[in-house]
Amino acid sequence: MHELAITEGIIKIAEKEAQKHTFKKINAIKIVVGELSGIFPQLIQDYFDIASKGTIAEGAELIVRRVEAKIKCNDCGEESNVENHRLRCKNCSSLNVKITSGKEFYVDSLEVD
Ligand SMILES: [Zn+2]
């Protein structure tokens, strides 16, 4: 149900923006979802169709931009992509790594009328 709360959050943001800028309709909502955020975009889309009914966001298209997971090695400094959620440096196999991207989740922008 994690995604349901997130979806309601997205709709709240959209409604707040609508109040602030007085637009009539939201055509699309762009969200950014990192690979390591633990969020399933498909579930958000499913919940969104239900939860947005009767709100200004009803019928809006949800556009998801996935952000690849990346890590930076604290030992050798190499930056590499994460495969299969394995947080290990590709260069030296160290587990002493820092996640530099992939955990983000936010509403990027709204397309409105
Ligand atoms: Zn390394």
Coordinates of N, CA and C and ligand atoms in Angstrom, one line a residue:
M1 N 0.8 -1.2 0.0 CA 0.0 0.0 0.0 C 0.9 1.3 0.0
H2 N 2.1 1.1 0.1 CA 3.1 2.1 0.0 C 2.8 3.1 -1.2
E3 N 2.6 2.5 -2.3 CA 2.4 3.2 -3.5 C 1.1 4.1 -3.5
L4 N 0.1 3.6 -2.7 CA -1.2 4.3 -2.7 C -0.9 5.6 -2.0
A5 N -0.2 5.6 -0.9 CA 0.1 6.8 -0.1 C 0.9 7.8 -1.0
I6 N 1.8 7.2 -1.8 CA 2.6 8.0 -2.7 C 1.8 8.7 -3.7
T7 N 0.8 7.9 -4.3 CA 0.0 8.4 -5.3 C -0.9 9.5 -4.8
E8 N -1.4 9.4 -3.5 CA -2.2 10.4 -2.9 C -1.4 11.7 -2.7
G9 N -0.1 11.5 -2.4 CA 0.8 12.6 -2.3 C 1.0 13.4 -3.6
I10 N 1.1 12.6 -4.7 CA 1.2 13.2 -6.0 C 0.0 14.1 -6.3
I11 N -1.2 13.5 -6.0 CA -2.4 14.2 -6.3 C -2.5 15.5 -5.5
K12 N -2.1 15.4 -4.2 CA -2.1 16.6 -3.3 C -1.2 17.7 -3.9
I13 N -0.1 17.3 -4.3 CA 0.9 18.3 -4.9 C 0.2 19.0 -6.1
A14 N -0.4 18.1 -7.0 CA -1.1 18.7 -8.2 C -2.2 19.6 -7.8
E15 N -3.0 19.3 -6.7 CA -4.1 20.1 -6.3 C -3.6 21.5 -5.8
K16 N -2.5 21.4 -5.0 CA -1.9 22.6 -4.4 C -1.4 23.5 -5.5
E17 N -0.8 23.0 -6.5 CA -0.3 23.7 -7.6 C -1.4 24.4 -8.4
A18 N -2.5 23.6 -8.5 CA -3.7 24.1 -9.2 C -4.3 25.3 -8.5
Q19 N -4.3 25.3 -7.2 CA -4.8 26.4 -6.4 C -3.9 27.6 -6.6
K20 N -2.6 27.4 -6.5 CA -1.6 28.5 -6.6 C -1.7 29.2 -8.0
H21 N -1.8 28.4 -9.0 CA -1.6 28.9 -10.4 C -3.0 29.0 -11.2
T22 N -4.0 28.6 -10.5 CA -5.4 28.6 -11.1 C -5.4 28.0 -12.6
F23 N -5.0 26.8 -12.8 CA -5.2 26.2 -14.1 C -6.4 25.3 -13.9
K24 N -7.0 24.9 -15.1 CA -8.3 24.2 -15.0 C -8.1 22.7 -15.1
K25 N -7.1 22.3 -15.8 CA -6.9 20.9 -16.1 C -5.4 20.5 -16.1
I26 N -5.2 19.3 -15.6 CA -3.8 18.8 -15.7 C -3.8 17.7 -16.8
N27 N -3.0 17.9 -17.7 CA -2.9 16.9 -18.8 C -1.9 15.8 -18.5
A28 N -0.8 16.2 -17.9 CA 0.1 15.2 -17.6 C 0.9 15.5 -16.3
I29 N 1.4 14.5 -15.6 CA 2.2 14.7 -14.4 C 3.5 13.9 -14.6
K30 N 4.6 14.6 -14.6 CA 5.9 13.9 -14.8 C 6.5 13.6 -13.4
I31 N 6.8 12.4 -13.2 CA 7.4 12.0 -11.9 C 8.7 11.3 -12.2
V32 N 9.6 11.5 -11.3 CA 11.0 10.9 -11.4 C 11.1 9.8 -10.3
V33 N 11.4 8.6 -10.8 CA 11.5 7.4 -9.9 C 12.8 6.7 -10.0
G34 N 13.6 6.8 -9.0 CA 14.9 6.1 -9.0 C 14.7 4.6 -8.8
E35 N 15.6 3.9 -9.5 CA 15.6 2.4 -9.5 C 15.6 1.8 -8.0
L36 N 16.3 2.5 -7.1 CA 16.5 2.0 -5.8 C 15.5 2.7 -4.8
S37 N 14.5 3.4 -5.4 CA 13.5 4.0 -4.5 C 12.5 3.0 -3.9
G38 N 12.5 1.8 -4.4 CA 11.5 0.8 -3.9 C 10.1 1.1 -4.4
I39 N 9.9 2.0 -5.4 CA 8.6 2.3 -5.8 C 8.4 1.7 -7.2
F40 N 7.2 1.1 -7.3 CA 6.9 0.5 -8.6 C 6.0 1.4 -9.4
P41 N 6.5 2.0 -10.5 CA 5.7 3.0 -11.3 C 4.4 2.4 -11.8
Q42 N 4.3 1.1 -12.1 CA 3.1 0.6 -12.6 C 2.0 0.6 -11.6
L43 N 2.4 0.4 -10.3 CA 1.4 0.4 -9.3 C 0.9 1.8 -9.1
I44 N 1.8 2.8 -9.2 CA 1.4 4.2 -9.0 C 0.4 4.6 -10.1
Q45 N 0.6 4.1 -11.3 CA -0.3 4.4 -12.4 C -1.7 3.8 -12.1
D46 N -1.7 2.5 -11.7 CA -2.9 1.9 -11.3 C -3.7 2.6 -10.3
Y47 N -3.0 3.0 -9.2 CA -3.7 3.7 -8.1 C -4.1 5.1 -8.6
F48 N -3.3 5.7 -9.4 CA -3.6 7.1 -9.8 C -4.9 7.1 -10.6
D49 N -5.1 6.2 -11.4 CA -6.4 6.2 -12.2 C -7.6 6.2 -11.3
I50 N -7.5 5.5 -10.1 CA -8.6 5.4 -9.2 C -8.6 6.6 -8.3
A51 N -7.5 7.0 -7.7 CA -7.4 8.0 -6.7 C -7.6 9.4 -7.3
S52 N -7.4 9.6 -8.5 CA -7.5 10.9 -9.1 C -8.9 11.3 -9.5
K53 N -9.8 10.3 -9.4 CA -11.2 10.5 -9.8 C -11.8 11.7 -9.0
G54 N -12.4 12.6 -9.7 CA -13.0 13.7 -9.0 C -12.0 14.8 -8.6
T55 N -10.8 14.7 -8.8 CA -9.8 15.7 -8.5 C -9.4 16.4 -9.9
I56 N -8.6 17.5 -9.7 CA -8.1 18.2 -10.9 C -7.2 17.3 -11.7
A57 N -6.7 16.3 -11.1 CA -5.7 15.4 -11.8 C -6.4 14.3 -12.6
E58 N -7.7 14.2 -12.5 CA -8.4 13.1 -13.1 C -8.1 13.1 -14.6
G59 N -7.8 11.9 -15.1 CA -7.6 11.7 -16.5 C -6.2 12.2 -17.0
A60 N -5.4 12.7 -16.0 CA -4.0 13.1 -16.4 C -3.2 11.9 -16.7
E61 N -2.2 12.1 -17.6 CA -1.3 11.0 -18.0 C -0.1 11.1 -17.0
L62 N 0.3 9.9 -16.5 CA 1.4 9.9 -15.6 C 2.6 9.5 -16.4
I63 N 3.6 10.4 -16.5 CA 4.8 10.2 -17.2 C 5.9 9.9 -16.3
V64 N 6.5 8.7 -16.3 CA 7.5 8.3 -15.4 C 8.9 8.3 -16.0
R65 N 9.8 9.0 -15.3 CA 11.2 8.9 -15.8 C 11.9 8.1 -14.8
R66 N 12.5 7.0 -15.2 CA 13.3 6.2 -14.4 C 14.7 6.7 -14.3
V67 N 15.2 6.7 -13.1 CA 16.6 7.1 -12.9 C 17.4 5.9 -12.6
E68 N 18.5 5.6 -13.3 CA 19.4 4.5 -13.1 C 20.1 4.6 -11.8
A69 N 20.3 3.5 -11.1 CA 21.1 3.5 -9.9 C 22.6 3.6 -10.2
K70 N 23.2 4.4 -9.5 CA 24.7 4.6 -9.7 C 25.4 4.6 -8.3
I71 N 26.5 4.0 -8.3 CA 27.3 4.1 -7.1 C 28.7 4.6 -7.3
K72 N 29.3 5.1 -6.3 CA 30.7 5.6 -6.4 C 31.5 4.9 -5.3
C73 N 32.6 4.3 -5.7 CA 33.4 3.5 -4.8 C 34.2 4.4 -3.9
N74 N 34.1 4.1 -2.6 CA 34.9 4.9 -1.7 C 36.4 4.5 -1.6
D75 N 36.7 3.3 -2.2 CA 38.0 2.8 -2.2 C 38.8 3.3 -3.4
C76 N 38.3 3.0 -4.6 CA 39.0 3.4 -5.8 C 38.5 4.6 -6.6
G77 N 37.3 5.1 -6.1 CA 36.7 6.3 -6.7 C 36.0 6.1 -8.0
E78 N 35.9 4.8 -8.5 CA 35.2 4.5 -9.7 C 33.7 4.6 -9.6
E79 N 33.1 5.2 -10.6 CA 31.6 5.3 -10.5 C 31.1 4.2 -11.5
S80 N 30.1 3.4 -11.0 CA 29.5 2.4 -11.8 C 28.0 2.3 -11.7
N81 N 27.4 1.6 -12.7 CA 26.0 1.3 -12.6 C 25.7 0.1 -11.7
V82 N 24.5 0.1 -11.2 CA 24.2 -1.0 -10.3 C 23.4 -2.0 -11.1
E83 N 23.8 -3.3 -11.0 CA 23.0 -4.3 -11.6 C 22.4 -5.3 -10.6
N84 N 21.2 -5.6 -10.8 CA 20.5 -6.5 -9.9 C 20.5 -6.0 -8.5
H85 N 20.5 -4.7 -8.3 CA 20.6 -4.1 -6.9 C 21.8 -4.5 -6.1
R86 N 22.9 -5.0 -6.8 CA 24.1 -5.3 -6.1 C 25.0 -4.1 -6.0
L87 N 25.1 -3.7 -4.7 CA 25.9 -2.5 -4.5 C 27.4 -2.9 -4.3
R88 N 28.0 -3.1 -5.4 CA 29.4 -3.5 -5.4 C 30.2 -2.8 -6.5
C89 N 31.4 -2.3 -6.2 CA 32.1 -1.6 -7.2 C 32.5 -2.6 -8.3
K90 N 32.3 -2.2 -9.6 CA 32.7 -3.0 -10.7 C 34.2 -3.1 -10.9
N91 N 34.8 -2.1 -10.5 CA 36.3 -2.0 -10.8 C 37.1 -2.9 -9.8
C92 N 36.8 -2.7 -8.5 CA 37.6 -3.4 -7.5 C 36.8 -4.3 -6.6
S93 N 35.5 -4.5 -6.9 CA 34.6 -5.4 -6.1 C 34.4 -4.9 -4.7
S94 N 34.8 -3.7 -4.3 CA 34.6 -3.3 -3.0 C 33.1 -3.1 -2.7
L95 N 32.7 -3.3 -1.4 CA 31.4 -3.0 -1.0 C 31.3 -1.7 -0.3
N96 N 32.4 -1.0 -0.2 CA 32.5 0.3 0.4 C 32.1 1.3 -0.6
V97 N 30.8 1.4 -0.9 CA 30.4 2.3 -1.9 C 29.3 3.3 -1.4
K98 N 29.1 4.4 -2.2 CA 28.1 5.4 -1.9 C 27.1 5.4 -3.0
I99 N 25.8 5.4 -2.7 CA 24.8 5.5 -3.8 C 24.8 7.0 -4.2
T100 N 25.0 7.2 -5.5 CA 25.0 8.6 -6.0 C 23.7 9.0 -6.7
S101 N 23.0 8.0 -7.2 CA 21.7 8.2 -7.8 C 20.9 7.0 -7.8
G102 N 19.6 7.1 -7.9 CA 18.7 6.0 -7.9 C 17.7 5.9 -6.8
K103 N 17.9 6.8 -5.8 CA 17.0 6.7 -4.6 C 15.9 7.8 -4.7
E104 N 16.0 8.6 -5.7 CA 15.1 9.8 -5.8 C 13.7 9.4 -6.2
F105 N 12.8 10.2 -5.6 CA 11.4 10.2 -6.1 C 10.8 11.6 -5.9
Y106 N 10.3 12.2 -7.0 CA 9.7 13.5 -6.8 C 8.8 13.8 -8.0
V107 N 7.9 14.7 -7.9 CA 7.1 15.2 -9.0 C 8.0 16.3 -9.7
D108 N 8.2 16.0 -10.9 CA 9.1 16.8 -11.7 C 8.4 18.1 -12.3
S109 N 7.3 17.8 -12.9 CA 6.5 19.0 -13.5 C 5.1 18.5 -13.9
L110 N 4.3 19.6 -14.1 CA 2.9 19.3 -14.5 C 2.7 20.0 -15.9
E111 N 1.9 19.3 -16.7 CA 1.5 19.9 -18.0 C 0.0 20.3 -17.8
V112 N -0.2 21.5 -18.0 CA -1.6 22.0 -17.6 C -2.2 22.8 -18.8
D113 N -3.5 23.0 -18.6 CA -4.3 23.9 -19.5 C -4.6 25.2 -18.7
Ligands
ZN1 ZN 36.2 0.4 -6.4

